[in-house]
mmCIF file of C-alpha atoms and ligand atoms in Angstrom:
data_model
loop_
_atom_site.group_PDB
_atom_site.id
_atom_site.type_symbol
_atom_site.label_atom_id
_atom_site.label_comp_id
_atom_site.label_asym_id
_atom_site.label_seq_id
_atom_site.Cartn_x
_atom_site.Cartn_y
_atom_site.Cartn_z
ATOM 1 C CA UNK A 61 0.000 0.000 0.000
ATOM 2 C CA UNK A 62 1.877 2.448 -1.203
ATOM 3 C CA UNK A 63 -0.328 5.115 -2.740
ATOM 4 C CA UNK A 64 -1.466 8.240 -1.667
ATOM 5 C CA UNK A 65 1.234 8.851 0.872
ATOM 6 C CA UNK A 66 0.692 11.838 3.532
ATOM 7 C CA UNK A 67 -2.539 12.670 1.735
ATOM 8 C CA UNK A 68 -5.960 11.260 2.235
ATOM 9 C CA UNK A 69 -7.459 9.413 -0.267
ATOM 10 C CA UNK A 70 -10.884 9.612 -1.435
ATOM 11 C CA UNK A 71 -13.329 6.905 -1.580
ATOM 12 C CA UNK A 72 -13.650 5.316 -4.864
ATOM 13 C CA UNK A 73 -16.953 5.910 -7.006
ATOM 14 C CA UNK A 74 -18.174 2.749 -7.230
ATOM 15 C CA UNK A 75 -18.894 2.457 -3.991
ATOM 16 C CA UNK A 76 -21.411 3.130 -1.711
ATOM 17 C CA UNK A 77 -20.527 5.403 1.219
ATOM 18 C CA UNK A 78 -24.090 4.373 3.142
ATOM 19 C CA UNK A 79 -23.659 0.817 2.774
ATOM 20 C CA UNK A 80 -20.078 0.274 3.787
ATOM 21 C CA UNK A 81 -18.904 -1.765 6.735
ATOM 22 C CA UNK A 82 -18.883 -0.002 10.187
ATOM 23 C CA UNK A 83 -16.347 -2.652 11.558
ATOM 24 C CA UNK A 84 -13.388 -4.246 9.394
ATOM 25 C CA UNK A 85 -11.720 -7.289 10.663
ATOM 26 C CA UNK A 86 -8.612 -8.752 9.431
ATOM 27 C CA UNK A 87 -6.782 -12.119 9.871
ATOM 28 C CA UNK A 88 -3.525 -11.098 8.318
ATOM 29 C CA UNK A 89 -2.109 -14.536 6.886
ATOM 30 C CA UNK A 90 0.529 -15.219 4.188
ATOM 31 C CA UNK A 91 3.406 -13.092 5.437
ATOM 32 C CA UNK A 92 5.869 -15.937 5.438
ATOM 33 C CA UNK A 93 4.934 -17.571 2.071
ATOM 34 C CA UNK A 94 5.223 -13.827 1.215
ATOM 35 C CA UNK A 95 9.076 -13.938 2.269
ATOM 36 C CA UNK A 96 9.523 -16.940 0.907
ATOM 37 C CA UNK A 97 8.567 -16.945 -2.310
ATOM 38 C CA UNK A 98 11.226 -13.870 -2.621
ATOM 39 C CA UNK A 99 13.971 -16.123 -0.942
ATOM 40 C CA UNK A 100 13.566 -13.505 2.162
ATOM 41 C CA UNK A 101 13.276 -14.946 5.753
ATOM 42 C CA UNK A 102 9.969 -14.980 7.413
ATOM 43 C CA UNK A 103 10.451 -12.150 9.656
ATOM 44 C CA UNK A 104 10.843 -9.648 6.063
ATOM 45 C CA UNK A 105 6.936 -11.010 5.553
ATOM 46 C CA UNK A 106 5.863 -9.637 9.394
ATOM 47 C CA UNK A 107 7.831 -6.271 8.678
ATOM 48 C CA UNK A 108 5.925 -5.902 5.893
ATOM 49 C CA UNK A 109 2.853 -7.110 6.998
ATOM 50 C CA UNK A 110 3.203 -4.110 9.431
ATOM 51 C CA UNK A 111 3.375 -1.596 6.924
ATOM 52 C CA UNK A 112 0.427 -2.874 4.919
ATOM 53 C CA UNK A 113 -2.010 -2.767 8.329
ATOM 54 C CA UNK A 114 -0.342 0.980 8.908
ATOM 55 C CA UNK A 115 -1.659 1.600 5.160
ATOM 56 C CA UNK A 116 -4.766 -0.377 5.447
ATOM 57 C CA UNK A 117 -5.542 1.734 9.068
ATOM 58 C CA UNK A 118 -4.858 4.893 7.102
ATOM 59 C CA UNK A 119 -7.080 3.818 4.109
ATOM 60 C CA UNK A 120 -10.078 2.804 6.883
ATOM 61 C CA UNK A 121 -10.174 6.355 8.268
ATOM 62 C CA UNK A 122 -9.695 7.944 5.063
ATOM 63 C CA UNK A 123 -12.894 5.968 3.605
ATOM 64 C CA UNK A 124 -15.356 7.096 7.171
ATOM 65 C CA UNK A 125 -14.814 2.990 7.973
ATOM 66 C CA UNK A 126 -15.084 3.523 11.676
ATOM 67 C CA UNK A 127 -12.975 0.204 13.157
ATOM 68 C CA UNK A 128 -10.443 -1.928 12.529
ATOM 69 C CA UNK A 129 -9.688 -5.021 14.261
ATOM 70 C CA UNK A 130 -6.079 -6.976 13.407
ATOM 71 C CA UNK A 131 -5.517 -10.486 14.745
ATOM 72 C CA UNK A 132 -2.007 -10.009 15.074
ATOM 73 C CA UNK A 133 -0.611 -13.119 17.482
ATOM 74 C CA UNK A 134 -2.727 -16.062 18.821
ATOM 75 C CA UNK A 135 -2.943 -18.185 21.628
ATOM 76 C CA UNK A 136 -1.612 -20.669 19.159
ATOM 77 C CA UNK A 137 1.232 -19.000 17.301
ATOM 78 C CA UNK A 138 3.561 -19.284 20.820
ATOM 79 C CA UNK A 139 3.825 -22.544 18.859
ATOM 80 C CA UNK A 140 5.956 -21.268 16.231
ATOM 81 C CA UNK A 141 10.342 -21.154 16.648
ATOM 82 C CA UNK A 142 11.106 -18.598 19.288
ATOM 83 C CA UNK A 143 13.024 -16.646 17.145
ATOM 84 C CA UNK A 144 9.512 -15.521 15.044
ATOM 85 C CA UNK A 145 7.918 -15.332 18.533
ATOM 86 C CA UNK A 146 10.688 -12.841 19.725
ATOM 87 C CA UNK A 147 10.868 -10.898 16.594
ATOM 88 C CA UNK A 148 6.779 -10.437 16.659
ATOM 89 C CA UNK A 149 7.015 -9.152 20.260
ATOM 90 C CA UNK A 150 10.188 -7.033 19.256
ATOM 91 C CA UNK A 151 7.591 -5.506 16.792
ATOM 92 C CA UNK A 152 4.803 -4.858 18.389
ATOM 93 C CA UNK A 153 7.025 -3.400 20.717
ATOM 94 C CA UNK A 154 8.780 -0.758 18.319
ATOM 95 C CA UNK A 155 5.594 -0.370 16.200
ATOM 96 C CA UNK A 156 4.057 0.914 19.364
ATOM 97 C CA UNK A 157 6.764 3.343 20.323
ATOM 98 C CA UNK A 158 7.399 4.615 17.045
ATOM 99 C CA UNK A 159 4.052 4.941 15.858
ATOM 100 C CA UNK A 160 1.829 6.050 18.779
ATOM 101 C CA UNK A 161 2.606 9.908 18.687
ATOM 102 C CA UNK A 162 1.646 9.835 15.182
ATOM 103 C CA UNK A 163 -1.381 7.857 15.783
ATOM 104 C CA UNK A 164 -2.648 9.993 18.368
ATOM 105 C CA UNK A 165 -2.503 13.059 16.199
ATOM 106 C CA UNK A 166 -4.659 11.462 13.515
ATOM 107 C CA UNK A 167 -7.558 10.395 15.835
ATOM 108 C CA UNK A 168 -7.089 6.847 16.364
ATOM 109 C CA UNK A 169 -7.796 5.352 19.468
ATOM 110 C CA UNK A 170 -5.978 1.945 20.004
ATOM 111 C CA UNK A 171 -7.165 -1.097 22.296
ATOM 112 C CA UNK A 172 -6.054 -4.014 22.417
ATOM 113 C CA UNK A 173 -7.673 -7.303 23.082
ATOM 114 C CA UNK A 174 -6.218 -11.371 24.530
ATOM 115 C CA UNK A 175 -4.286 -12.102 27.603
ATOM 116 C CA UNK A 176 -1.847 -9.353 27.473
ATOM 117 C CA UNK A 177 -0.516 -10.484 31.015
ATOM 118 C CA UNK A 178 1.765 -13.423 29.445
ATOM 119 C CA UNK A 179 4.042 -10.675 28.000
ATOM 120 C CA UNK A 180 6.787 -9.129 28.745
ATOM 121 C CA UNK A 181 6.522 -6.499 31.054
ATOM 122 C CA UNK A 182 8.003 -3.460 28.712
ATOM 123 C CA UNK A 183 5.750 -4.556 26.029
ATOM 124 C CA UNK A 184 2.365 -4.656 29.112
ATOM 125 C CA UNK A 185 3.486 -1.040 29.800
ATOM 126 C CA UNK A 186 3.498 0.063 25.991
ATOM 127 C CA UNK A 187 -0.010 -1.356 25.589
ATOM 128 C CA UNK A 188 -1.152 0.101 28.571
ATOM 129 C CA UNK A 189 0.598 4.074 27.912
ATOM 130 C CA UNK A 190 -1.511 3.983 24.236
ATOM 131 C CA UNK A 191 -4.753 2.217 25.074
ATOM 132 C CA UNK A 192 -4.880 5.153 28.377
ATOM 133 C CA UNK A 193 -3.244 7.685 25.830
ATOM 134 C CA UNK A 194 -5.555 7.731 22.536
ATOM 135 C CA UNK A 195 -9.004 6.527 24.769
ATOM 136 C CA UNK A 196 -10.658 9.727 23.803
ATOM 137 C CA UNK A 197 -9.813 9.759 20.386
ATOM 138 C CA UNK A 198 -12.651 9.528 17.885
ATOM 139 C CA UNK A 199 -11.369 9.181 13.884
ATOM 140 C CA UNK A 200 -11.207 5.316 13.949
ATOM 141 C CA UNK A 201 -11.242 2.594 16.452
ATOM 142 C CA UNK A 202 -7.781 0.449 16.122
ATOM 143 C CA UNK A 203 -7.941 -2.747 17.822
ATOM 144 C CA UNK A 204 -5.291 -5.643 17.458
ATOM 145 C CA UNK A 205 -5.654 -9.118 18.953
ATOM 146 C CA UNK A 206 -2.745 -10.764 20.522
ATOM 147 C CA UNK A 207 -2.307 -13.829 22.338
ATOM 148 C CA UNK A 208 -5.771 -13.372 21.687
ATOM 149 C CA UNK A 209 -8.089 -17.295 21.156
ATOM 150 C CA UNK A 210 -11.769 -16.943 21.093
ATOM 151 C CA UNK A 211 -11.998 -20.068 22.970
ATOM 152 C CA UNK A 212 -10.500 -18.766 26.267
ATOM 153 C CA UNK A 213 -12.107 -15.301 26.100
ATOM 154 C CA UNK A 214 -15.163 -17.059 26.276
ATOM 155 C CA UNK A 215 -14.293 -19.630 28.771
ATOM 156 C CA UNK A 216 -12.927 -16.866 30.838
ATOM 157 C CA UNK A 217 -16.397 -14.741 30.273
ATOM 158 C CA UNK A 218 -18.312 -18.208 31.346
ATOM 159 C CA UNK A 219 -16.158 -18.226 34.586
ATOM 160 C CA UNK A 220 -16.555 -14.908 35.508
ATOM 161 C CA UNK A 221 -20.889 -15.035 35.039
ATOM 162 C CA UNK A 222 -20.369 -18.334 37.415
ATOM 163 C CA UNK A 223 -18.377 -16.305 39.745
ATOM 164 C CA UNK A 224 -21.111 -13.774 40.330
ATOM 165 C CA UNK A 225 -23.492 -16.406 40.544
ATOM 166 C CA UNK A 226 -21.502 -18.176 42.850
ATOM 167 C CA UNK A 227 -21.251 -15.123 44.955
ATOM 168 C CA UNK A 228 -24.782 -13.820 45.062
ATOM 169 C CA UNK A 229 -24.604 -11.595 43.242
ATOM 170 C CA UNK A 230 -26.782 -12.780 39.830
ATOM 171 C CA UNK A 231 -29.126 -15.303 39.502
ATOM 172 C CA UNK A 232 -29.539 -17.750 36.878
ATOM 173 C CA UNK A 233 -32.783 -16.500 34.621
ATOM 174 C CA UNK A 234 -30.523 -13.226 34.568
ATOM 175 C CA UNK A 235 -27.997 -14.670 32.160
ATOM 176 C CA UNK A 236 -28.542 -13.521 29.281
ATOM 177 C CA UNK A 237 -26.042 -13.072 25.991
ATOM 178 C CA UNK A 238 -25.594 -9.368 26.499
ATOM 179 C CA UNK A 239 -24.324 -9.941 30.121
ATOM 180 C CA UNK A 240 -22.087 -12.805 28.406
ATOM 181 C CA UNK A 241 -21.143 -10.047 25.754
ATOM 182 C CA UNK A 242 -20.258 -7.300 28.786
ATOM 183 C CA UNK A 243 -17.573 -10.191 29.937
ATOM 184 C CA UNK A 244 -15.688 -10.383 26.319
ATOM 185 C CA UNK A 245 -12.587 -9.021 26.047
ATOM 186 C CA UNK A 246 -14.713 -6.550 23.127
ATOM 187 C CA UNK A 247 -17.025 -5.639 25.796
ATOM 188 C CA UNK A 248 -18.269 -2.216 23.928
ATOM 189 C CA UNK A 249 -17.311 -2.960 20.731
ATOM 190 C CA UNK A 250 -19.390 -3.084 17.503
ATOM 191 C CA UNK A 251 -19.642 -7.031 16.233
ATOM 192 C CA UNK A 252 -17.290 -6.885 12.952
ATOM 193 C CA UNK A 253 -19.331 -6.059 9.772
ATOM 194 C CA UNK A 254 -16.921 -7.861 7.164
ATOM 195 C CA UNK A 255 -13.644 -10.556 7.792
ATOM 196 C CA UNK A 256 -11.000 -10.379 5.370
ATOM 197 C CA UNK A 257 -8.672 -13.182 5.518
ATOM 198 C CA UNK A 258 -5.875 -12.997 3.002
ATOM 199 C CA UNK A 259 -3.765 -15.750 1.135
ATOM 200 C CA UNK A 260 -6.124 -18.412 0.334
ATOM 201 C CA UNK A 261 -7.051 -19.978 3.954
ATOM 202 C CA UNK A 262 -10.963 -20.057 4.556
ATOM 203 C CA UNK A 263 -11.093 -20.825 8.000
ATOM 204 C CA UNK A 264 -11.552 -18.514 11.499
ATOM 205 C CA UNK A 265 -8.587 -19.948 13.606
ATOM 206 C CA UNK A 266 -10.171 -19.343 16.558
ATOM 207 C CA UNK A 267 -10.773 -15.913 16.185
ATOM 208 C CA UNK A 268 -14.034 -13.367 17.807
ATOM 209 C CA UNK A 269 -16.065 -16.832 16.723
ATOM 210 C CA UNK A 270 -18.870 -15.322 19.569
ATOM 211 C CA UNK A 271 -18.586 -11.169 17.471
ATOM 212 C CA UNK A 272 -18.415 -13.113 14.078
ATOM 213 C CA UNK A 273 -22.084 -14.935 14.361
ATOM 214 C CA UNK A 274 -23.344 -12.414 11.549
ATOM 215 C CA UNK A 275 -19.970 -11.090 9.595
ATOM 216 C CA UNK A 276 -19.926 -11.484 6.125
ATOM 217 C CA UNK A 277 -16.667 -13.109 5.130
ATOM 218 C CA UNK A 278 -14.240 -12.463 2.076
ATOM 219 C CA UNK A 279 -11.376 -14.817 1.862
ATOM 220 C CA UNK A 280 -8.659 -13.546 -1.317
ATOM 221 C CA UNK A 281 -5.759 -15.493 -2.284
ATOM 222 C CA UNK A 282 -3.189 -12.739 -1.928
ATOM 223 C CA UNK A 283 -0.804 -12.704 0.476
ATOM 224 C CA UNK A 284 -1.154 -10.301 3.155
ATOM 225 C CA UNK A 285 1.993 -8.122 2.933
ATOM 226 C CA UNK A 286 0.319 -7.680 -0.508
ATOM 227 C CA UNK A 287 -3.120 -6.629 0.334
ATOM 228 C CA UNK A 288 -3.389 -2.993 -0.919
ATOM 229 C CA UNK A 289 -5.767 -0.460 -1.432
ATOM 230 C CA UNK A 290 -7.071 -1.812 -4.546
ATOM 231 C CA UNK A 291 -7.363 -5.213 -3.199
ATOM 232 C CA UNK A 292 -9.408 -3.619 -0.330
ATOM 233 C CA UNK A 293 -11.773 -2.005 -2.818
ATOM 234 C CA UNK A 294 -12.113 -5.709 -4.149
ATOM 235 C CA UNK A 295 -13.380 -6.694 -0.536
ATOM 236 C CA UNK A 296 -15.564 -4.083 -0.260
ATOM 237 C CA UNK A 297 -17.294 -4.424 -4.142
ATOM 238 C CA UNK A 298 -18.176 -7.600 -2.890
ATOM 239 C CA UNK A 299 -19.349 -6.509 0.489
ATOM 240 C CA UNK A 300 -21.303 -4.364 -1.312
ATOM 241 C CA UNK A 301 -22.948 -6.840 -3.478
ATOM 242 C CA UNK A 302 -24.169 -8.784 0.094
ATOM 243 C CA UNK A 303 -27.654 -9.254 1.022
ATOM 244 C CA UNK A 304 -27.433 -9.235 4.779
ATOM 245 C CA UNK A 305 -30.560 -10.801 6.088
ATOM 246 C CA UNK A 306 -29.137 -11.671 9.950
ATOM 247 C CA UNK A 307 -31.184 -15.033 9.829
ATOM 248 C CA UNK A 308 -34.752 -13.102 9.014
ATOM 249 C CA UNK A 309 -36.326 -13.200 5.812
ATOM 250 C CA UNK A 310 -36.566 -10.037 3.717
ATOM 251 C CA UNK A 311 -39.967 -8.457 2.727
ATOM 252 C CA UNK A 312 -40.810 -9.613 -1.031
ATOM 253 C CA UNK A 313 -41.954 -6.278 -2.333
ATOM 254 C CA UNK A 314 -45.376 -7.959 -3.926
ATOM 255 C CA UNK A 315 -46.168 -9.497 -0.438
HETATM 256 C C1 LIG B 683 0.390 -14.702 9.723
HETATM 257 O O1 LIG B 683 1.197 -15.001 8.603
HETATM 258 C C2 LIG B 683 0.881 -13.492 10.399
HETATM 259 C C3 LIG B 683 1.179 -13.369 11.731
HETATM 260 C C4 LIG B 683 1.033 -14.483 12.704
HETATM 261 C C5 LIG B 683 1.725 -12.112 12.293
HETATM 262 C C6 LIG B 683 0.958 -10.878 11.903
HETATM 263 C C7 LIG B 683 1.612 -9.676 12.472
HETATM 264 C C8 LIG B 683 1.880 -8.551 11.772
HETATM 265 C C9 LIG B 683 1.534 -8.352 10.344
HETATM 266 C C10 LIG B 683 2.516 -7.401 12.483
HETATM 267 C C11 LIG B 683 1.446 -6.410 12.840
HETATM 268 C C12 LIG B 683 1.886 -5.455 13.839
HETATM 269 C C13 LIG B 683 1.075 -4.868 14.788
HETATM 270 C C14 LIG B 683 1.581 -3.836 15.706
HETATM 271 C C15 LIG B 683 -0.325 -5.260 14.975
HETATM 272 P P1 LIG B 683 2.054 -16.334 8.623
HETATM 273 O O2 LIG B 683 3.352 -16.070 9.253
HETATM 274 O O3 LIG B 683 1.238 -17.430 9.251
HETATM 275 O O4 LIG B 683 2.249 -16.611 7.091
HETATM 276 P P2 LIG B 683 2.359 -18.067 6.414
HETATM 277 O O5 LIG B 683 1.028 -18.721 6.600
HETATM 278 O O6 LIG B 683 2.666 -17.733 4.996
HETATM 279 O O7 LIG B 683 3.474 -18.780 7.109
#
């Protein structure tokens, strides 16, 4: 994403500035294969991939697309050799410092969602200085998942609802999914409007599978350090085209 650089783009014609997605949600996969295929090692594909979510944040808030949610490291990808694991965190890391000032000035509030206590300590205290530091700001809503798995954050939601039962302090027939919802690590967040998962995988990996039960889902073979602003008007010509019906049947207009 390389275009429009320091100036803000406009949104293309062809689409529709009522009908676009609120909430964009991106599983960013194919930055190794990326590297790889250009006989660069693996870690080339994350710095990359970094750049193209910095582009792909900018293009959001250009185009009035309100939030952006990254899954950027899951409960899974500890899994991987400790080198990628310690060049990720290294990443996030300087990303944070080096971007946040800039960031801030252009509106965006960052959060950050998954058990952020397993990480190092300097990395906890970066997340913590730019969720506190951009919480007021109001241009786009920036929110990246790490050692973030859907799986826990709702087992952790069940165990907290059981807690106040357990305590007195709810009863059973007050259980509802909203209170579930309030104990998510989104808690206050808009459900995600469209997924985009990049180079060719059609699966969710364990990721938001309680905010996704609606999302309309594109899946593209490009690889993500690849996905640019054209390829993002792809996903959204095809949003677009949707006929969201959340499980109701629409009005036939000779009924
Ligand atoms: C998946 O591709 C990518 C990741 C696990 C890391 C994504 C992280 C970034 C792009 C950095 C973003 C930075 C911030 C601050 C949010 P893969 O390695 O699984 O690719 P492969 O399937 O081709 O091996």
């Amino acid at each position: 994403m390389t275009q429009n650089k320091g100036q803000i783009s406009t949104l293309p014609i062809d689409l529709n500035p009522q009908y676009l997605p609120q909430h964009v949600a991106v599983i960013m996969d194919g930055n190794g294969r990326w590297a790889t295929s250009r006989g660069l090692p693996r870690i080339a594909g994350h710095r990359q991939g970094a750049r193209t979510l910095k582009e792909l944040l900018r293009c959001c808030k250009d185009w009035g697309i309100k939030a952006l949610t990254a899954y950027a490291f899951s409960t899974e990808n500890w899994r991987r050799p400790t080198e990628e694991v310690d060049f990720l965190m290294l990443l996030f890391e300087r990303l944070l410092r080096r971007e946040l000032t800039q960031m801030h000035q252009e509106g965006v509030r960052i959060s950050f969602i998954g058990d952020i206590s397993a990480l190092s300590k300097s990395l906890q205290t970066e997340i913590e200085r730019s969720m506190l530091e951009t919480l007021n700001n109001q241009a786009i809503h920036f929110t990246v998942a790490v050692n973030y798995g859907s799986r826990n954050e709702i087992t952790q939601a069940c165990r907290q609802v059981a807690e106040l039962v357990q305590k007195g302090e709810l009863n059973l027939e007050e259980i509802n999914e909203n209170l579930v919802e309030q104990q998510l690590y989104t808690a206050g967040i808009l459900e995600p409007d469209l997924l985009i998962r990049t180079s060719g995988e059609m699966r969710l990996s364990n990721f938001l599978l309680w905010q996704m039960a609606y999302t309309e889902m594109y899946f593209t073979d490009i690889f993500w350090p690849d996905f640019d602003r054209a390829a993002f008007h792809q996903a959204l010509l095809s949003y677009q085209g949707r006929d969201r019906r959340f499980g109701q049947v629409k009005p036939s207009l000779s009924a």
